[in-house]
């Protein structure tokens, strides 16, 4: 281990030729692992960082420091040169090597950063997350082992941007059987979720996109970042007002037909037909966000709109609600004329969804585990929603739950001008939930509604009753 007390001198000024003061001794210890050059560089960096070597300090010549440390001169020269390149040192011919100057820190930077005080979340009712505790770990692991063992060698090479054929084939069969789609594997593209699919699709669209007046601002933001203007369509108990489409300059429309998010109603059958008629006459496109279409509790799930006209609908689904958002797996069912454009937008290889997860999901579909999981979760979430509705009927009968019996969330309609107060009360109770107003499109002409968007799928079973108790405490009194 090389170590030495080295004589270092300081310059009085950073201007002109530095004048030296009496030398001061600095202890350098070249400890640790790595080359001698690397250890010397670490020791000098630490001396500068700690303030033992201040800006402007002149370092010893190569030969002197090499002699003091008992190492080769070239080792010191190389270390100095690299620290000059990194900005720690400066060197000018004829004046030696110095510790580089630094701007004085701004006074505000010298203060210790203050931690934000965040209220502790005791009860989580944030919308549209599944119950994470119900993820089918054992069954998923069985499918993963089986899928990896059976996978061909090419599965572990460069990925196809369309996704693994095993998954696209099982998706084509499942979506036809469960959601009424008309498609084939070559028209399915695997993506990492709805947002990824929307971004890919948006990159090949032009003009304006009509959206529901109440919806996720995150999705609107994706379209607007790409350069697509969004036009709001009013929403009522029958879903989006399709009759407003002809009066817009939109070439595409984004809808949640099975279960409008967040207000909770399905798109009326006449409006489902009307949006297809509009797309055909306009040469436009319907983007169908089927985020939780499999979770209908009062009847069998209604089939997807895509089945009415596969050439005018892009269907997007994912595992985010049915299994877990952590999987980052979704799928786009494209019209044939759009496939090549979207593949080109995605790029020549799969960079978003892991192949092992794709193969596992394909097996999960093929062995029937996905259907069994959905049947179990429908019962689970239906009990949750029923308990929410019955609790409110007993303790806050003036609060109406809007929308159909479906999905993982519900909207509680509040008296006018009470949403902000309810949210403030929720924060005091440690209750995480969202209000309805942030979902409203800023250009919408609809009158703002007050409400709370309740994610009854989020809490684990043992915490759900306590979350409902906390919710009842923050609701406004009857007018």
Tab-separated table of C-alpha atoms in Angstrom, residues 82-371:
chain	number	residue	atom	x	y	z
A	82	UNK	CA	-7.083	12.032	-16.633
A	83	UNK	CA	-8.126	14.284	-13.732
A	84	UNK	CA	-7.562	17.272	-16.026
A	85	UNK	CA	-9.891	15.664	-18.569
A	86	UNK	CA	-12.501	15.067	-15.839
A	87	UNK	CA	-12.313	18.703	-14.711
A	88	UNK	CA	-10.780	18.132	-11.283
A	89	UNK	CA	-7.403	19.660	-12.246
A	90	UNK	CA	-6.157	22.267	-14.694
A	91	UNK	CA	-2.762	22.379	-16.368
A	92	UNK	CA	-0.933	25.128	-18.258
A	93	UNK	CA	2.493	24.773	-19.763
A	94	UNK	CA	5.058	26.514	-17.613
A	95	UNK	CA	2.829	26.921	-14.572
A	96	UNK	CA	2.307	23.339	-13.462
A	97	UNK	CA	-0.845	21.491	-12.430
A	98	UNK	CA	-3.460	23.067	-10.136
A	99	UNK	CA	-6.761	22.142	-8.547
A	100	UNK	CA	-9.396	23.497	-10.934
A	101	UNK	CA	-11.348	26.580	-9.926
A	102	UNK	CA	-14.978	26.233	-8.921
A	103	UNK	CA	-17.777	28.795	-8.836
A	104	UNK	CA	-18.889	29.587	-5.303
A	105	UNK	CA	-22.125	27.771	-4.510
A	106	UNK	CA	-25.285	29.853	-4.533
A	107	UNK	CA	-26.433	30.578	-0.960
A	108	UNK	CA	-29.638	28.646	-1.542
A	109	UNK	CA	-27.608	25.578	-2.493
A	110	UNK	CA	-25.854	25.569	0.857
A	111	UNK	CA	-29.058	25.022	2.752
A	112	UNK	CA	-30.027	21.511	3.639
A	113	UNK	CA	-32.963	20.410	1.518
A	114	UNK	CA	-36.181	20.372	3.467
A	115	UNK	CA	-38.172	17.186	3.386
A	116	UNK	CA	-41.710	17.451	2.223
A	117	UNK	CA	-44.106	16.385	4.868
A	118	UNK	CA	-46.400	13.824	3.326
A	119	UNK	CA	-49.481	12.660	5.059
A	120	UNK	CA	-49.426	8.994	5.886
A	121	UNK	CA	-51.804	6.934	3.738
A	122	UNK	CA	-53.819	4.669	6.010
A	123	UNK	CA	-56.475	3.647	3.496
A	124	UNK	CA	-55.980	3.440	-0.262
A	125	UNK	CA	-59.038	3.867	-2.472
A	126	UNK	CA	-57.211	5.175	-5.541
A	127	UNK	CA	-59.095	4.078	-8.662
A	128	UNK	CA	-58.592	1.244	-11.094
A	129	UNK	CA	-55.839	-0.762	-9.457
A	130	UNK	CA	-56.462	-4.471	-8.913
A	131	UNK	CA	-56.065	-6.115	-5.534
A	132	UNK	CA	-52.320	-6.865	-5.689
A	133	UNK	CA	-52.653	-9.666	-3.135
A	134	UNK	CA	-54.765	-11.709	-5.547
A	135	UNK	CA	-52.088	-12.094	-8.228
A	136	UNK	CA	-51.995	-15.844	-9.027
A	137	UNK	CA	-48.334	-16.381	-8.169
A	138	UNK	CA	-48.249	-20.173	-8.065
A	139	UNK	CA	-50.186	-20.611	-11.305
A	140	UNK	CA	-48.146	-17.927	-13.044
A	141	UNK	CA	-44.921	-19.602	-11.933
A	142	UNK	CA	-46.143	-22.951	-13.258
A	143	UNK	CA	-46.911	-21.370	-16.627
A	144	UNK	CA	-43.524	-19.626	-16.659
A	145	UNK	CA	-41.644	-22.882	-16.079
A	146	UNK	CA	-43.650	-24.717	-18.704
A	147	UNK	CA	-43.349	-21.902	-21.250
A	148	UNK	CA	-39.606	-21.441	-20.860
A	149	UNK	CA	-38.976	-25.187	-21.068
A	150	UNK	CA	-40.994	-25.460	-24.294
A	151	UNK	CA	-39.760	-22.238	-25.926
A	152	UNK	CA	-37.803	-22.555	-29.182
A	153	UNK	CA	-34.258	-21.237	-29.232
A	154	UNK	CA	-35.197	-18.248	-31.372
A	155	UNK	CA	-37.389	-16.956	-28.553
A	156	UNK	CA	-34.218	-15.849	-26.787
A	157	UNK	CA	-32.847	-13.900	-29.739
A	158	UNK	CA	-33.810	-10.499	-31.123
A	159	UNK	CA	-37.537	-9.979	-30.541
A	160	UNK	CA	-40.148	-9.545	-33.263
A	161	UNK	CA	-41.793	-6.087	-32.907
A	162	UNK	CA	-45.217	-7.716	-33.319
A	163	UNK	CA	-44.617	-9.902	-30.249
A	164	UNK	CA	-44.197	-13.635	-29.820
A	165	UNK	CA	-46.400	-15.701	-32.175
A	166	UNK	CA	-47.419	-17.999	-29.300
A	167	UNK	CA	-49.030	-15.080	-27.488
A	168	UNK	CA	-50.628	-13.554	-30.590
A	169	UNK	CA	-52.205	-16.897	-31.504
A	170	UNK	CA	-53.683	-17.468	-28.050
A	171	UNK	CA	-54.873	-13.849	-27.924
A	172	UNK	CA	-56.678	-14.210	-31.257
A	173	UNK	CA	-58.536	-17.255	-29.922
A	174	UNK	CA	-59.330	-15.723	-26.533
A	175	UNK	CA	-60.470	-12.333	-27.824
A	176	UNK	CA	-62.771	-13.947	-30.391
A	177	UNK	CA	-64.315	-16.207	-27.742
A	178	UNK	CA	-64.519	-13.793	-24.791
A	179	UNK	CA	-64.803	-10.332	-26.349
A	180	UNK	CA	-66.347	-11.053	-29.775
A	181	UNK	CA	-63.425	-9.739	-31.825
A	182	UNK	CA	-62.796	-10.641	-35.445
A	183	UNK	CA	-59.074	-10.848	-36.032
A	184	UNK	CA	-56.076	-13.055	-36.755
A	185	UNK	CA	-52.605	-13.271	-35.189
A	186	UNK	CA	-50.918	-11.184	-37.901
A	187	UNK	CA	-53.124	-8.203	-37.006
A	188	UNK	CA	-52.233	-8.311	-33.297
A	189	UNK	CA	-49.280	-6.382	-31.900
A	190	UNK	CA	-48.007	-6.858	-28.362
A	191	UNK	CA	-47.244	-3.641	-26.454
A	192	UNK	CA	-46.417	-2.713	-22.877
A	193	UNK	CA	-49.907	-1.468	-22.025
A	194	UNK	CA	-52.585	0.922	-23.244
A	195	UNK	CA	-50.421	4.052	-23.004
A	196	UNK	CA	-47.692	2.465	-25.116
A	197	UNK	CA	-50.223	1.318	-27.687
A	198	UNK	CA	-51.829	4.769	-27.827
A	199	UNK	CA	-48.442	6.422	-28.329
A	200	UNK	CA	-47.594	4.070	-31.200
A	201	UNK	CA	-50.970	4.589	-32.811
A	202	UNK	CA	-50.889	8.349	-32.316
A	203	UNK	CA	-47.595	8.554	-34.179
A	204	UNK	CA	-49.305	7.343	-37.387
A	205	UNK	CA	-52.491	9.417	-37.039
A	206	UNK	CA	-53.063	12.927	-38.343
A	207	UNK	CA	-55.411	15.737	-37.396
A	208	UNK	CA	-57.647	15.887	-34.345
A	209	UNK	CA	-58.789	13.056	-32.075
A	210	UNK	CA	-62.185	13.215	-30.354
A	211	UNK	CA	-62.187	12.034	-26.726
A	212	UNK	CA	-64.760	11.678	-23.983
A	213	UNK	CA	-65.270	14.832	-21.915
A	214	UNK	CA	-64.453	12.816	-18.806
A	215	UNK	CA	-61.383	10.612	-19.126
A	216	UNK	CA	-57.738	10.240	-18.188
A	217	UNK	CA	-55.757	13.423	-18.717
A	218	UNK	CA	-52.703	11.166	-19.047
A	219	UNK	CA	-54.108	9.729	-22.283
A	220	UNK	CA	-55.021	13.166	-23.604
A	221	UNK	CA	-51.505	14.290	-22.763
A	222	UNK	CA	-49.974	11.493	-24.835
A	223	UNK	CA	-51.960	12.539	-27.911
A	224	UNK	CA	-51.197	16.223	-27.446
A	225	UNK	CA	-47.466	15.584	-26.934
A	226	UNK	CA	-47.456	13.849	-30.324
A	227	UNK	CA	-49.105	16.909	-31.838
A	228	UNK	CA	-52.705	15.705	-32.074
A	229	UNK	CA	-55.413	18.119	-30.947
A	230	UNK	CA	-58.098	16.551	-28.726
A	231	UNK	CA	-61.773	17.470	-29.069
A	232	UNK	CA	-64.140	16.659	-26.147
A	233	UNK	CA	-67.447	14.835	-26.656
A	234	UNK	CA	-70.105	15.253	-23.976
A	235	UNK	CA	-70.828	12.193	-21.825
A	236	UNK	CA	-74.188	11.190	-20.359
A	237	UNK	CA	-75.699	8.010	-18.920
A	238	UNK	CA	-75.573	6.416	-22.396
A	239	UNK	CA	-71.873	7.092	-22.887
A	240	UNK	CA	-70.228	9.542	-25.274
A	241	UNK	CA	-72.458	11.756	-27.432
A	242	UNK	CA	-71.603	10.315	-30.836
A	243	UNK	CA	-73.977	12.783	-32.524
A	244	UNK	CA	-71.401	15.516	-31.774
A	245	UNK	CA	-68.710	13.835	-33.918
A	246	UNK	CA	-69.833	15.134	-37.339
A	247	UNK	CA	-69.443	18.705	-36.108
A	248	UNK	CA	-65.741	18.219	-35.302
A	249	UNK	CA	-62.638	17.974	-37.481
A	250	UNK	CA	-61.638	14.679	-35.817
A	251	UNK	CA	-60.353	11.789	-37.913
A	252	UNK	CA	-60.298	9.405	-34.952
A	253	UNK	CA	-62.186	8.983	-31.682
A	254	UNK	CA	-60.991	7.407	-28.424
A	255	UNK	CA	-63.752	5.723	-26.406
A	256	UNK	CA	-64.221	3.374	-23.437
A	257	UNK	CA	-67.412	1.682	-24.721
A	258	UNK	CA	-67.761	-1.244	-22.282
A	259	UNK	CA	-67.468	0.909	-19.138
A	260	UNK	CA	-66.927	4.637	-19.571
A	261	UNK	CA	-64.010	5.818	-17.486
A	262	UNK	CA	-64.591	7.259	-14.992
A	263	UNK	CA	-68.357	7.923	-15.008
A	264	UNK	CA	-69.203	4.233	-15.346
A	265	UNK	CA	-71.866	3.878	-18.058
A	266	UNK	CA	-71.659	1.663	-21.171
A	267	UNK	CA	-71.977	3.052	-24.693
A	268	UNK	CA	-75.616	2.645	-25.786
A	269	UNK	CA	-76.160	0.112	-28.648
A	270	UNK	CA	-77.426	2.853	-30.985
A	271	UNK	CA	-74.294	4.880	-30.304
A	272	UNK	CA	-72.083	1.855	-30.923
A	273	UNK	CA	-73.639	1.552	-34.380
A	274	UNK	CA	-73.467	5.318	-34.922
A	275	UNK	CA	-69.734	5.560	-34.240
A	276	UNK	CA	-69.074	2.809	-36.791
A	277	UNK	CA	-71.244	4.630	-39.344
A	278	UNK	CA	-69.270	7.821	-38.675
A	279	UNK	CA	-65.915	6.011	-39.091
A	280	UNK	CA	-67.026	4.452	-42.391
A	281	UNK	CA	-68.371	7.682	-43.852
A	282	UNK	CA	-65.428	9.748	-42.651
A	283	UNK	CA	-62.731	7.182	-43.382
A	284	UNK	CA	-61.972	7.577	-39.687
A	285	UNK	CA	-60.958	5.323	-36.860
A	286	UNK	CA	-62.358	4.271	-33.483
A	287	UNK	CA	-59.750	3.548	-30.793
A	288	UNK	CA	-61.461	1.182	-28.341
A	289	UNK	CA	-59.988	1.178	-24.842
A	290	UNK	CA	-61.264	-2.095	-23.348
A	291	UNK	CA	-59.529	-1.576	-20.017
A	292	UNK	CA	-61.892	-3.663	-17.834
A	293	UNK	CA	-64.493	-5.072	-20.223
A	294	UNK	CA	-64.261	-8.551	-18.710
A	295	UNK	CA	-65.516	-7.346	-15.311
A	296	UNK	CA	-69.291	-7.044	-15.621
A	297	UNK	CA	-71.284	-8.240	-12.599
A	298	UNK	CA	-74.960	-7.829	-13.453
A	299	UNK	CA	-74.826	-9.744	-16.755
A	300	UNK	CA	-72.412	-11.335	-19.214
A	301	UNK	CA	-69.823	-8.855	-20.507
A	302	UNK	CA	-70.911	-7.031	-23.669
A	303	UNK	CA	-68.763	-7.777	-26.705
A	304	UNK	CA	-66.276	-5.258	-28.050
A	305	UNK	CA	-67.284	-2.720	-30.706
A	306	UNK	CA	-64.425	-4.015	-32.881
A	307	UNK	CA	-66.594	-6.964	-33.927
A	308	UNK	CA	-68.891	-4.570	-35.820
A	309	UNK	CA	-66.139	-3.433	-38.207
A	310	UNK	CA	-62.552	-4.704	-37.786
A	311	UNK	CA	-61.336	-2.331	-40.532
A	312	UNK	CA	-62.420	0.806	-38.678
A	313	UNK	CA	-61.550	-0.068	-35.058
A	314	UNK	CA	-58.247	-0.361	-33.207
A	315	UNK	CA	-58.866	-2.451	-30.103
A	316	UNK	CA	-56.430	-2.076	-27.181
A	317	UNK	CA	-56.430	-4.277	-24.079
A	318	UNK	CA	-53.954	-5.224	-21.356
A	319	UNK	CA	-53.355	-7.236	-18.200
A	320	UNK	CA	-53.260	-4.104	-16.012
A	321	UNK	CA	-56.700	-4.672	-14.449
A	322	UNK	CA	-57.143	-8.410	-14.965
A	323	UNK	CA	-53.758	-9.531	-13.573
A	324	UNK	CA	-51.340	-6.761	-12.647
A	325	UNK	CA	-50.036	-3.467	-14.064
A	326	UNK	CA	-46.555	-4.670	-13.080
A	327	UNK	CA	-46.526	-7.158	-15.975
A	328	UNK	CA	-46.443	-4.378	-18.587
A	329	UNK	CA	-48.277	-6.475	-21.169
A	330	UNK	CA	-50.916	-5.252	-23.571
A	331	UNK	CA	-52.130	-5.841	-27.113
A	332	UNK	CA	-53.389	-3.891	-30.083
A	333	UNK	CA	-55.759	-5.447	-32.614
A	334	UNK	CA	-55.244	-3.434	-35.784
A	335	UNK	CA	-57.051	-3.050	-39.103
A	336	UNK	CA	-55.017	-4.746	-41.811
A	337	UNK	CA	-54.227	-1.447	-43.531
A	338	UNK	CA	-52.593	-0.051	-40.365
A	339	UNK	CA	-50.355	-2.975	-39.425
A	340	UNK	CA	-47.253	-2.021	-41.414
A	341	UNK	CA	-47.393	1.625	-40.301
A	342	UNK	CA	-47.606	0.711	-36.624
A	343	UNK	CA	-44.814	-1.866	-36.956
A	344	UNK	CA	-42.647	0.833	-38.528
A	345	UNK	CA	-43.490	3.175	-35.631
A	346	UNK	CA	-42.528	0.535	-33.071
A	347	UNK	CA	-39.187	-0.230	-34.698
A	348	UNK	CA	-37.437	-3.332	-36.017
A	349	UNK	CA	-37.246	-5.233	-32.722
A	350	UNK	CA	-39.146	-5.763	-29.468
A	351	UNK	CA	-37.787	-3.380	-26.829
A	352	UNK	CA	-40.777	-3.032	-24.510
A	353	UNK	CA	-42.280	-6.342	-23.373
A	354	UNK	CA	-40.111	-9.197	-22.123
A	355	UNK	CA	-40.310	-12.414	-24.106
A	356	UNK	CA	-40.490	-14.632	-21.012
A	357	UNK	CA	-43.586	-12.771	-19.785
A	358	UNK	CA	-45.143	-13.050	-23.249
A	359	UNK	CA	-44.527	-16.799	-23.364
A	360	UNK	CA	-45.853	-17.183	-19.830
A	361	UNK	CA	-49.037	-15.274	-20.628
A	362	UNK	CA	-49.547	-17.389	-23.751
A	363	UNK	CA	-49.411	-20.533	-21.626
A	364	UNK	CA	-51.626	-18.878	-18.989
A	365	UNK	CA	-54.290	-18.358	-21.659
A	366	UNK	CA	-53.833	-21.765	-23.279
A	367	UNK	CA	-54.137	-23.816	-20.080
A	368	UNK	CA	-57.326	-22.023	-18.991
A	369	UNK	CA	-55.722	-20.309	-15.990
A	370	UNK	CA	-56.681	-16.832	-17.243
A	371	UNK	CA	-60.387	-17.763	-17.499
